[in-house]
Amino acid sequence: MIVDPLIRKLEQFEPLSPEARTALEAMPSRLREYGKGELIVEQGSSPDESAIVVKGCAFRFKRLADGERQIVALHVPGDFVDLHSFVLRPMDHSVTAACQSIIARVPHAKIAEVLKHHPHLTRNLMWDMALDAAIAREWMAAMGLRPAPEQIAHLLCEMYFRMRRAGLVRDDSFEFVLTQQDIGDLCGMSAVHVNRSLQALRARELIEMDKQRVTVLALDKLIALARFDSAYLHLIE
Amino acid sequence: MIVDPLIRKLEQFEPLSPEARTALEAMPSRLREYGKGELIVEQGSSPDESAIVVKGCAFRFKRLADGERQIVALHVPGDFVDLHSFVLRPMDHSVTAACQSIIARVPHAKIAEVLKHHPHLTRNLMWDMALDAAIAREWMAAMGLRPAPEQIAHLLCEMYFRMRRAGLVRDDSFEFVLTQQDIGDLCGMSAVHVNRSLQALRARELIEMDKQRVTVLALDKLIALARFDSAYLHLIE
DNA sequence: CGTCATATTGACTTTAGTCAATAGAAGTGG
DNA sequence: CCACTTCTATTGACTAAAGTCAATATGACG
């Protein structure tokens, strides 16, 4: 099913009743493919539906008047991208596809209806929103506390574990489609500095990057360098 | 009433029914005073209650093993500090009082009970959680996109509007209890750099700082410098 | 084959951090 | 009230990190 990864993620909080699961599976109403860089939701708009990543990768970003861009979230398959727009509108940021991606759209009215019949599901969705916020806090700590190479290492650790939760890590290797410019806009540093920091990580033989793929050569060392503690991701192993 | 500022804030999303308002008013069960720097909730713990700022100021922070600290949220009277702990535990950060403060505690069981009888209130609380996340995203953009003086100016703009929502701005002046070290831990910069950036803001006659108080001398210029757009605070005037 | 996006490199500038000393302010106990 | 300690703020000199600009690969792709 389309929403299987989402259900698997939500159940990391609390198992869903079979009825709730069925209701979730019946929820998405539109499925669409987006090309790399294509806008999914625009800053300032007030969408009446929320998006789920089915395949590929999406990110959310804020843009200032002069064109500068800050990426504020990154989403892998199974993530409810803009669940918050269910209650908080207009959007304070845009959503775009980081690569060719498949996105499912769920009307807010449909969410409201499902929650009405399965009130307990509300807690699972609140958990998902809270998890999103926890990741944002961790990013703040990464930006404020860690020098550039550590910060990038931290990002790679996070994506390693999130992709693994989505079942998308094979042989310590996963798809990573952000350009160095994207990484810079995410970490708050210039693309040139990203380039040099990545070179440092490769020189230490912590990672390999080829095409749109990252291979983690020494997870323990990468975690130590990044001072990464996966607790904030609330993974269940 | 103790929770009046909270109710006033929640109603910026959607008016509450008189019954829901009554239920909220009856909710807090413990009221306690905390001294400056006193821990309210500790990182790693799994509290069974959430805190509301009644008077004073609280902030949330993450600490790394080597003692470095990142402040990830700042709370004024009427804020539900750690509502997310209702669904997301253990805590990925600590909460502390920034000055002598009064905090109300609400057991999660009580929240669950109120939501059961007033399911519509759930949306107001989700809105509050989403707003908290929106502020976190804006902070990311402040950290990643703005040079130090602009970033601090942005923080002061935000606190100006949030304090005003709480009814705590008089003559463009409000209580601001963070030390320069605190501001540094919030913005991801050294205290020395905070000091010099604040001097720049004062030299331009944008603000005045005296004791634990900030006076905004030229709000429009401060907003322009900070490239501040209050939309993310979802204020209703 | 040429175009465009992305990655890489070097030289140089700017911003911010560090260290250390000093000055003020606030609180404490006698 | 004063002497004392302890934060907090301020300053200067120096270092380190990161940004900017510009040129040059490299690679994907029509």
Coordinates of C-alpha atoms (C1' of nucleotides) in Angstrom, one line a residue:
Chain A
M1 CA 0.0 0.0 0.0
I2 CA 0.9 3.6 -0.7
V3 CA 0.9 4.6 3.0
D4 CA 2.6 1.6 4.4
P5 CA 5.8 3.4 5.3
L6 CA 3.7 6.1 7.0
I7 CA 1.8 3.6 9.0
R8 CA 5.0 1.8 10.0
K9 CA 6.4 5.1 11.2
L10 CA 3.3 6.1 13.1
E11 CA 3.2 2.8 14.8
Q12 CA 6.6 3.6 16.4
F13 CA 4.6 5.7 18.7
E14 CA 1.6 3.4 19.4
P15 CA 0.2 0.5 17.5
L16 CA -2.8 1.3 15.4
S17 CA -6.1 -0.5 15.6
P18 CA -6.9 -2.5 12.4
E19 CA -9.8 -0.1 11.7
A20 CA -7.5 3.0 12.1
R21 CA -5.0 1.4 9.7
T22 CA -7.7 0.7 7.2
A23 CA -8.9 4.3 7.5
L24 CA -5.4 5.6 6.9
E25 CA -5.0 3.4 3.9
A26 CA -8.1 4.7 2.4
M27 CA -7.1 8.3 3.1
P28 CA -4.9 9.6 0.2
S29 CA -6.9 10.8 -2.7
R30 CA -4.4 12.2 -5.2
L31 CA -1.1 10.7 -6.3
R32 CA 1.3 12.8 -8.4
E33 CA 4.8 12.7 -9.6
Y34 CA 7.0 15.8 -9.2
G35 CA 10.2 16.6 -11.1
K36 CA 13.4 17.7 -9.4
G37 CA 13.0 21.2 -8.0
E38 CA 9.3 21.3 -8.7
L39 CA 7.2 23.2 -6.1
I40 CA 4.7 21.1 -4.2
V41 CA 3.4 23.7 -1.8
E42 CA 4.2 27.4 -1.9
Q43 CA 5.1 29.8 0.9
G44 CA 2.1 32.0 1.7
S45 CA -0.5 29.7 0.3
S46 CA -3.2 28.1 2.5
P47 CA -3.5 24.5 1.2
D48 CA -6.5 22.4 2.0
E49 CA -4.5 19.2 1.9
S50 CA -1.3 17.8 3.2
A51 CA 1.4 15.8 1.4
I52 CA 3.0 12.4 2.1
V53 CA 6.2 11.4 0.5
V54 CA 5.7 8.0 -1.2
K55 CA 8.9 7.8 -3.2
G56 CA 11.9 10.1 -3.6
C57 CA 12.7 13.1 -1.4
A58 CA 11.1 16.4 -0.5
F59 CA 12.3 19.4 1.5
R60 CA 10.8 22.5 3.0
F61 CA 12.5 25.9 2.8
K62 CA 12.0 29.5 3.6
R63 CA 13.0 32.2 1.2
L64 CA 13.9 35.8 2.1
A65 CA 13.1 38.7 -0.2
D66 CA 16.7 38.8 -1.6
G67 CA 16.4 35.1 -2.7
E68 CA 18.5 33.5 0.1
R69 CA 17.1 30.2 1.1
Q70 CA 17.0 28.2 4.3
I71 CA 16.0 24.6 4.1
V72 CA 14.1 23.8 7.3
A73 CA 13.2 20.1 6.9
L74 CA 14.0 17.1 4.8
H75 CA 11.6 14.3 4.1
V76 CA 12.0 10.6 3.2
P77 CA 9.3 8.2 2.1
G78 CA 6.7 7.7 4.8
D79 CA 7.0 11.3 6.1
F80 CA 3.9 13.5 6.4
V81 CA 5.5 16.6 5.0
D82 CA 3.2 19.4 6.0
L83 CA 0.8 17.9 8.4
H84 CA 1.0 21.2 10.4
S85 CA -0.9 23.0 7.6
F86 CA -3.9 21.1 8.9
V87 CA -4.0 23.7 11.7
L88 CA -1.5 26.4 10.8
R89 CA -2.1 28.5 7.7
P90 CA -0.9 30.2 5.7
M91 CA 2.3 28.2 5.0
D92 CA 5.4 30.0 6.4
H93 CA 7.6 28.0 3.9
S94 CA 7.5 26.2 0.6
V95 CA 7.8 22.5 -0.2
T96 CA 9.7 21.1 -3.2
A97 CA 10.8 17.8 -4.6
A98 CA 14.6 17.2 -4.2
C99 CA 14.5 14.7 -7.0
Q100 CA 11.9 12.9 -9.1
S101 CA 9.3 12.0 -6.5
I102 CA 5.9 10.6 -5.9
I103 CA 3.7 12.6 -3.5
A104 CA 0.3 11.6 -2.1
R105 CA -2.1 14.4 -1.2
V106 CA -4.7 14.1 1.6
P107 CA -7.5 16.7 1.9
H108 CA -7.7 18.2 5.4
A109 CA -11.4 17.4 5.5
K110 CA -10.5 13.8 5.0
I111 CA -8.0 13.9 7.9
A112 CA -10.6 15.6 10.1
E113 CA -13.1 12.9 9.2
V114 CA -10.7 10.0 9.9
L115 CA -9.8 11.6 13.2
K116 CA -13.5 12.0 14.1
H117 CA -14.1 8.2 13.7
H118 CA -10.7 7.2 15.2
P119 CA -10.0 9.8 17.8
H120 CA -7.1 7.8 19.2
L121 CA -5.2 8.3 15.9
T122 CA -5.0 12.0 16.9
R123 CA -2.2 11.1 19.3
N124 CA -0.2 9.3 16.6
L125 CA -0.5 12.4 14.4
M126 CA 0.5 14.7 17.2
W127 CA 3.5 12.4 17.8
D128 CA 4.5 12.8 14.2
M129 CA 4.2 16.6 14.5
A130 CA 6.2 16.6 17.7
L131 CA 8.9 14.4 16.0
D132 CA 9.2 16.9 13.2
A133 CA 9.7 19.6 15.8
A134 CA 12.3 17.5 17.6
I135 CA 14.3 17.2 14.4
A136 CA 14.1 20.9 13.9
R137 CA 15.5 21.5 17.4
E138 CA 18.3 19.0 16.8
W139 CA 19.2 20.9 13.6
M140 CA 19.4 24.1 15.6
A141 CA 21.8 22.5 17.9
A142 CA 23.8 21.2 14.9
M143 CA 23.9 24.7 13.4
G144 CA 24.8 26.5 16.7
L145 CA 27.1 24.1 18.3
R146 CA 29.0 22.2 15.6
P147 CA 31.7 23.3 13.2
A148 CA 31.0 22.7 9.5
P149 CA 32.4 19.1 9.0
E150 CA 30.7 17.9 12.2
Q151 CA 27.4 19.5 11.2
I152 CA 27.4 17.8 7.8
A153 CA 28.4 14.5 9.5
H154 CA 25.4 15.0 11.8
L155 CA 23.1 15.5 8.9
L156 CA 24.4 12.3 7.2
C157 CA 24.0 10.3 10.4
E158 CA 20.4 11.5 10.7
M159 CA 19.6 10.6 7.1
Y160 CA 21.2 7.2 7.6
F161 CA 18.9 6.4 10.4
R162 CA 15.8 7.9 8.9
M163 CA 16.4 6.2 5.6
R164 CA 16.9 3.0 7.5
R165 CA 13.6 3.4 9.3
A166 CA 12.0 3.8 5.8
G167 CA 13.8 0.5 4.8
L168 CA 16.0 2.3 2.3
V169 CA 19.6 1.6 3.5
R170 CA 21.5 -1.3 1.8
D171 CA 25.1 -2.1 2.7
D172 CA 25.4 1.1 4.7
S173 CA 24.5 3.0 1.5
F174 CA 21.5 5.2 0.7
E175 CA 20.3 7.6 -1.9
F176 CA 21.1 11.2 -1.1
V177 CA 20.0 13.6 -3.7
L178 CA 20.9 17.0 -2.2
T179 CA 23.5 19.1 -4.1
Q180 CA 26.3 20.8 -2.2
Q181 CA 24.4 24.0 -2.7
D182 CA 21.3 22.4 -1.0
I183 CA 23.4 21.2 1.9
G184 CA 24.8 24.7 2.3
D185 CA 21.3 26.2 2.3
L186 CA 20.3 23.6 4.9
C187 CA 23.4 24.0 7.2
G188 CA 23.7 27.7 6.8
M189 CA 27.0 27.7 5.1
S190 CA 28.4 28.4 1.6
A191 CA 28.5 25.7 -1.0
V192 CA 32.3 26.1 -1.2
H193 CA 32.6 25.4 2.5
V194 CA 30.3 22.3 2.1
N195 CA 32.6 21.1 -0.6
R196 CA 35.7 21.4 1.5
S197 CA 34.0 19.9 4.6
L198 CA 32.8 16.9 2.6
Q199 CA 36.3 16.4 1.3
A200 CA 37.5 16.3 4.9
L201 CA 35.0 13.6 5.7
R202 CA 36.1 11.6 2.7
A203 CA 39.8 12.1 3.4
R204 CA 39.2 10.6 6.9
E205 CA 37.5 7.6 5.1
L206 CA 34.2 8.1 7.0
I207 CA 32.0 8.3 3.9
E208 CA 32.0 7.9 0.2
M209 CA 29.8 9.9 -2.1
D210 CA 29.1 8.8 -5.6
K211 CA 26.4 10.0 -7.9
Q212 CA 23.3 10.6 -5.7
R213 CA 24.4 8.1 -3.1
V214 CA 26.2 8.2 0.2
T215 CA 28.0 5.2 1.6
V216 CA 28.9 5.2 5.3
L217 CA 32.3 3.6 5.7
A218 CA 32.7 3.9 9.4
L219 CA 29.3 4.6 11.1
D220 CA 30.8 4.6 14.6
K221 CA 33.5 7.1 13.8
L222 CA 31.0 9.3 11.9
I223 CA 28.7 9.3 14.9
A224 CA 31.5 10.1 17.3
L225 CA 32.7 13.0 15.1
A226 CA 29.2 14.4 14.8
R227 CA 28.5 13.8 18.5
F228 CA 25.3 12.2 17.2
D229 CA 22.7 10.8 19.6
S230 CA 19.8 9.2 17.7
A231 CA 17.5 9.5 20.7
Y232 CA 15.7 12.5 19.2
L233 CA 14.6 10.4 16.2
H234 CA 12.7 8.0 18.6
L235 CA 13.6 5.0 16.6
I236 CA 12.4 1.6 17.7
E237 CA 14.7 -1.2 16.8
Chain B
M1 CA -7.4 33.3 36.1
I2 CA -4.0 31.6 35.9
V3 CA -4.5 30.3 32.4
D4 CA -6.1 33.5 30.9
P5 CA -3.0 34.4 28.8
L6 CA -3.0 30.8 27.5
I7 CA -6.6 30.9 26.6
R8 CA -6.2 34.2 24.9
K9 CA -3.4 32.7 22.8
L10 CA -5.2 29.5 21.9
E11 CA -8.2 31.6 20.8
Q12 CA -6.0 33.3 18.2
F13 CA -6.5 30.0 16.3
E14 CA -10.2 29.4 16.9
P15 CA -12.6 30.7 19.6
L16 CA -13.2 28.2 22.4
S17 CA -16.6 27.1 23.6
P18 CA -17.5 28.4 27.1
E19 CA -17.3 24.8 28.3
A20 CA -13.9 24.2 26.8
R21 CA -12.7 27.4 28.4
T22 CA -14.0 26.3 31.8
A23 CA -12.3 23.0 31.4
L24 CA -9.0 24.6 30.6
E25 CA -9.3 26.9 33.6
A26 CA -9.9 23.9 35.8
M27 CA -6.9 22.1 34.3
P28 CA -3.7 23.2 36.0
S29 CA -3.1 21.4 39.3
R30 CA 0.2 22.6 40.6
L31 CA 1.6 26.1 40.8
R32 CA 5.2 26.6 41.7
E33 CA 7.8 29.3 41.8
Y34 CA 11.2 28.7 40.3
G35 CA 14.4 30.7 40.9
K36 CA 16.6 32.0 38.1
G37 CA 18.4 29.1 36.4
E38 CA 16.4 26.4 38.2
L39 CA 15.6 23.3 36.2
I40 CA 11.9 22.7 35.5
V41 CA 12.2 19.6 33.3
E42 CA 15.3 17.7 32.7
Q43 CA 16.6 16.3 29.4
G44 CA 16.1 12.5 29.3
S45 CA 13.3 12.5 31.8
S46 CA 9.8 11.4 30.9
P47 CA 7.5 13.8 32.6
D48 CA 3.8 13.0 33.1
E49 CA 2.8 16.6 33.1
S50 CA 3.4 19.7 31.0
A51 CA 4.3 23.2 32.1
I52 CA 2.6 26.6 31.4
V53 CA 4.5 29.9 32.1
V54 CA 2.3 32.0 34.3
K55 CA 4.8 34.7 35.1
G56 CA 8.4 35.3 34.2
C57 CA 10.3 33.5 31.4
A58 CA 11.4 30.0 30.7
F59 CA 13.6 28.5 28.0
R60 CA 14.4 25.1 26.6
F61 CA 17.9 24.0 25.8
K62 CA 19.9 21.0 24.6
R63 CA 23.3 20.2 26.2
L64 CA 26.1 18.3 24.6
A65 CA 28.4 16.0 26.6
D66 CA 31.1 18.7 26.7
G67 CA 28.7 21.2 28.3
E68 CA 28.0 23.3 25.3
R69 CA 24.4 24.5 25.3
Q70 CA 21.9 25.4 22.6
I71 CA 18.8 27.2 23.6
V72 CA 16.0 25.9 21.3
A73 CA 12.9 27.9 22.5
L74 CA 12.0 30.8 24.7
H75 CA 8.7 31.2 26.5
V76 CA 6.6 34.1 27.7
P77 CA 3.6 34.0 30.0
G78 CA 0.7 32.1 28.4
D79 CA 3.0 29.6 26.6
F80 CA 2.5 25.9 26.9
V81 CA 6.2 25.1 27.3
D82 CA 6.5 21.4 26.7
L83 CA 3.1 20.4 25.4
H84 CA 4.9 18.0 23.1
S85 CA 5.9 15.8 26.0
F86 CA 2.3 14.8 26.1
V87 CA 3.1 12.5 23.1
L88 CA 6.9 12.6 22.7
R89 CA 9.0 11.2 25.5
P90 CA 11.7 11.1 26.8
M91 CA 12.5 14.8 26.7
D92 CA 15.2 15.7 24.1
H93 CA 16.0 18.9 26.0
S94 CA 15.7 20.6 29.4
V95 CA 13.5 23.4 30.5
T96 CA 14.7 26.1 32.9
A97 CA 13.5 29.4 34.4
A98 CA 15.3 32.4 32.9
C99 CA 14.4 34.5 35.9
Q100 CA 12.2 34.1 39.0
S101 CA 9.1 32.6 37.4
I102 CA 5.8 31.0 38.2
I103 CA 5.0 27.8 36.4
A104 CA 1.7 25.8 36.3
R105 CA 1.9 22.0 35.8
V106 CA -0.8 20.0 34.1
P107 CA -0.8 16.2 34.3
H108 CA -1.0 14.6 30.9
A109 CA -3.8 12.4 32.2
K110 CA -5.8 15.7 32.8
I111 CA -5.0 16.9 29.3
A112 CA -6.2 13.6 27.9
E113 CA -9.4 13.8 29.9
V114 CA -10.2 17.4 28.9
L115 CA -9.5 16.5 25.2
K116 CA -11.8 13.5 25.5
H117 CA -14.7 15.7 26.6
H118 CA -13.8 18.6 24.3
P119 CA -12.4 16.9 21.2
H120 CA -12.5 20.2 19.3
L121 CA -9.9 21.6 21.7
T122 CA -7.4 19.2 20.2
R123 CA -7.1 21.4 17.2
N124 CA -6.2 24.4 19.3
L125 CA -3.5 22.4 21.0
M126 CA -2.2 21.1 17.7
W127 CA -2.1 24.7 16.6
D128 CA 0.0 25.6 19.6
M129 CA 2.4 22.8 18.8
A130 CA 2.6 23.8 15.2
L131 CA 3.2 27.4 16.2
D132 CA 6.1 26.3 18.4
A133 CA 7.5 24.5 15.4
A134 CA 7.0 27.5 13.1
I135 CA 9.1 29.6 15.6
A136 CA 11.8 27.0 15.5
R137 CA 11.9 27.1 11.7
E138 CA 12.2 30.8 11.8
W139 CA 15.1 30.6 14.2
M140 CA 16.8 28.2 11.8
A141 CA 16.4 30.8 9.1
A142 CA 17.7 33.5 11.4
M143 CA 20.8 31.4 12.3
G144 CA 21.5 30.3 8.7
L145 CA 20.8 33.4 6.8
R146 CA 21.4 36.4 9.0
P147 CA 24.7 38.0 10.2
A148 CA 25.0 38.4 14.0
P149 CA 23.5 41.9 14.5
E150 CA 20.5 41.1 12.2
Q151 CA 20.0 37.8 14.0
I152 CA 19.9 39.5 17.4
A153 CA 17.6 42.2 16.0
H154 CA 15.3 39.4 14.7
L155 CA 15.2 37.9 18.1
L156 CA 14.3 41.2 19.7
C157 CA 11.5 41.8 17.1
E158 CA 10.1 38.4 17.9
M159 CA 10.1 38.9 21.6
Y160 CA 8.6 42.3 21.1
F161 CA 5.6 40.9 19.4
R162 CA 5.2 37.8 21.6
M163 CA 5.4 39.9 24.7
R164 CA 2.9 42.2 23.2
R165 CA 0.5 39.3 22.6
A166 CA 0.9 38.5 26.2
G167 CA 0.1 42.1 27.1
L168 CA 3.5 42.8 28.5
V169 CA 4.8 45.7 26.3
R170 CA 4.5 49.2 27.7
D171 CA 5.9 52.2 25.8
D172 CA 7.8 49.9 23.4
S173 CA 9.6 48.5 26.3
F174 CA 9.5 44.9 27.7
E175 CA 11.3 42.8 30.2
F176 CA 14.2 40.8 28.7
V177 CA 16.0 38.7 31.2
L178 CA 18.5 36.8 29.0
T179 CA 22.2 37.4 29.7
Q180 CA 24.5 38.0 26.7
Q181 CA 25.8 34.5 27.3
D182 CA 22.2 33.2 27.0
I183 CA 21.7 35.1 23.8
G184 CA 24.9 33.6 22.5
D185 CA 23.8 30.1 23.3
L186 CA 20.5 30.8 21.6
C187 CA 21.9 32.4 18.4
G188 CA 24.9 30.1 18.1
M189 CA 27.5 32.7 18.7
S190 CA 30.0 33.7 21.4
A191 CA 29.0 36.0 24.2
V192 CA 31.7 38.5 23.1
H193 CA 30.2 38.7 19.7
V194 CA 26.8 39.2 21.1
N195 CA 28.2 42.1 23.1
R196 CA 29.6 43.8 20.1
S197 CA 26.5 43.1 18.0
L198 CA 24.3 44.7 20.7
Q199 CA 26.6 47.7 20.8
A200 CA 26.1 48.1 17.1
L201 CA 22.3 48.0 17.5
R202 CA 22.5 50.6 20.3
A203 CA 24.9 52.8 18.3
R204 CA 22.4 52.9 15.5
E205 CA 19.8 54.0 18.1
L206 CA 17.5 51.0 17.3
I207 CA 17.3 49.8 20.9
E208 CA 18.2 50.6 24.5
M209 CA 19.0 48.0 27.1
D210 CA 18.9 48.7 30.8
K211 CA 18.8 46.2 33.6
Q212 CA 16.6 43.4 32.4
R213 CA 14.6 45.6 30.0
V214 CA 14.7 46.3 26.3
T215 CA 13.3 49.5 24.8
V216 CA 12.7 49.5 21.1
L217 CA 13.5 53.0 19.8
A218 CA 12.7 52.5 16.2
L219 CA 10.6 49.4 15.6
D220 CA 10.4 50.0 11.8
K221 CA 14.1 50.3 11.4
L222 CA 14.7 47.3 13.6
I223 CA 12.3 45.2 11.6
A224 CA 13.9 46.3 8.3
L225 CA 17.4 45.5 9.6
A226 CA 16.3 42.1 10.8
R227 CA 14.2 41.5 7.7
F228 CA 11.5 40.5 10.1
D229 CA 8.1 39.3 8.9
S230 CA 5.8 38.6 11.8
A231 CA 3.6 36.3 9.7
Y232 CA 5.1 33.1 11.3
L233 CA 3.8 34.2 14.8
H234 CA 0.2 34.2 13.5
L235 CA -0.7 37.2 15.5
I236 CA -4.3 38.5 15.3
E237 CA -4.5 42.2 15.9
Chain C
dC1 C1' 28.7 18.1 -29.7
dG2 C1' 27.4 21.8 -26.9
dT3 C1' 24.8 23.3 -22.8
dC4 C1' 23.8 23.4 -18.2
dA5 C1' 24.2 22.2 -13.6
dT6 C1' 27.4 20.7 -10.3
dA7 C1' 31.8 20.1 -8.2
dT8 C1' 36.5 21.6 -7.3
dT9 C1' 40.4 24.7 -6.5
dG10 C1' 43.1 28.9 -5.2
dA11 C1' 43.6 33.5 -3.5
dC12 C1' 41.9 36.8 -0.7
dT13 C1' 38.5 39.1 2.7
dT14 C1' 35.4 39.2 6.3
dT15 C1' 33.2 37.4 10.2
dA16 C1' 33.3 35.4 14.3
dG17 C1' 35.9 32.9 18.1
dT18 C1' 39.4 32.8 21.8
dC19 C1' 42.0 34.5 25.5
dA20 C1' 42.8 37.5 29.0
dA21 C1' 42.2 41.6 31.5
dT22 C1' 39.2 45.0 33.5
dA23 C1' 35.0 47.3 35.0
dG24 C1' 30.3 47.2 36.8
dA25 C1' 26.4 45.4 39.1
dA26 C1' 24.1 42.5 42.2
dG27 C1' 23.7 39.7 46.0
dT28 C1' 25.5 37.9 50.7
dG29 C1' 26.8 37.6 55.2
dG30 C1' 28.7 40.0 59.0
Chain D
dC1 C1' 26.3 49.7 55.9
dC2 C1' 30.4 47.6 54.3
dA3 C1' 33.6 44.0 52.5
dC4 C1' 33.4 40.1 49.7
dT5 C1' 32.2 37.1 46.2
dT6 C1' 30.1 36.2 42.0
dC7 C1' 27.9 37.2 37.8
dT8 C1' 27.7 40.0 33.9
dA9 C1' 29.4 43.3 30.6
dT10 C1' 33.1 45.4 28.1
dT11 C1' 37.5 46.0 25.7
dG12 C1' 41.8 44.8 23.0
dA13 C1' 44.9 41.8 20.6
dC14 C1' 45.2 37.8 18.1
dT15 C1' 43.5 33.4 15.7
dA16 C1' 40.5 30.5 13.3
dA17 C1' 36.5 29.6 10.6
dA18 C1' 33.9 30.6 6.9
dG19 C1' 32.6 33.6 3.0
dT20 C1' 33.5 35.6 -1.7
dC21 C1' 35.0 35.7 -6.2
dA22 C1' 36.6 33.7 -10.1
dA23 C1' 38.4 30.2 -12.8
dT24 C1' 38.4 25.5 -14.1
dA25 C1' 37.0 20.7 -14.2
dT26 C1' 33.5 17.2 -14.5
dG27 C1' 29.5 15.1 -15.7
dA28 C1' 24.7 14.5 -17.2
dC29 C1' 21.9 15.0 -21.0
dG30 C1' 19.4 16.4 -25.0

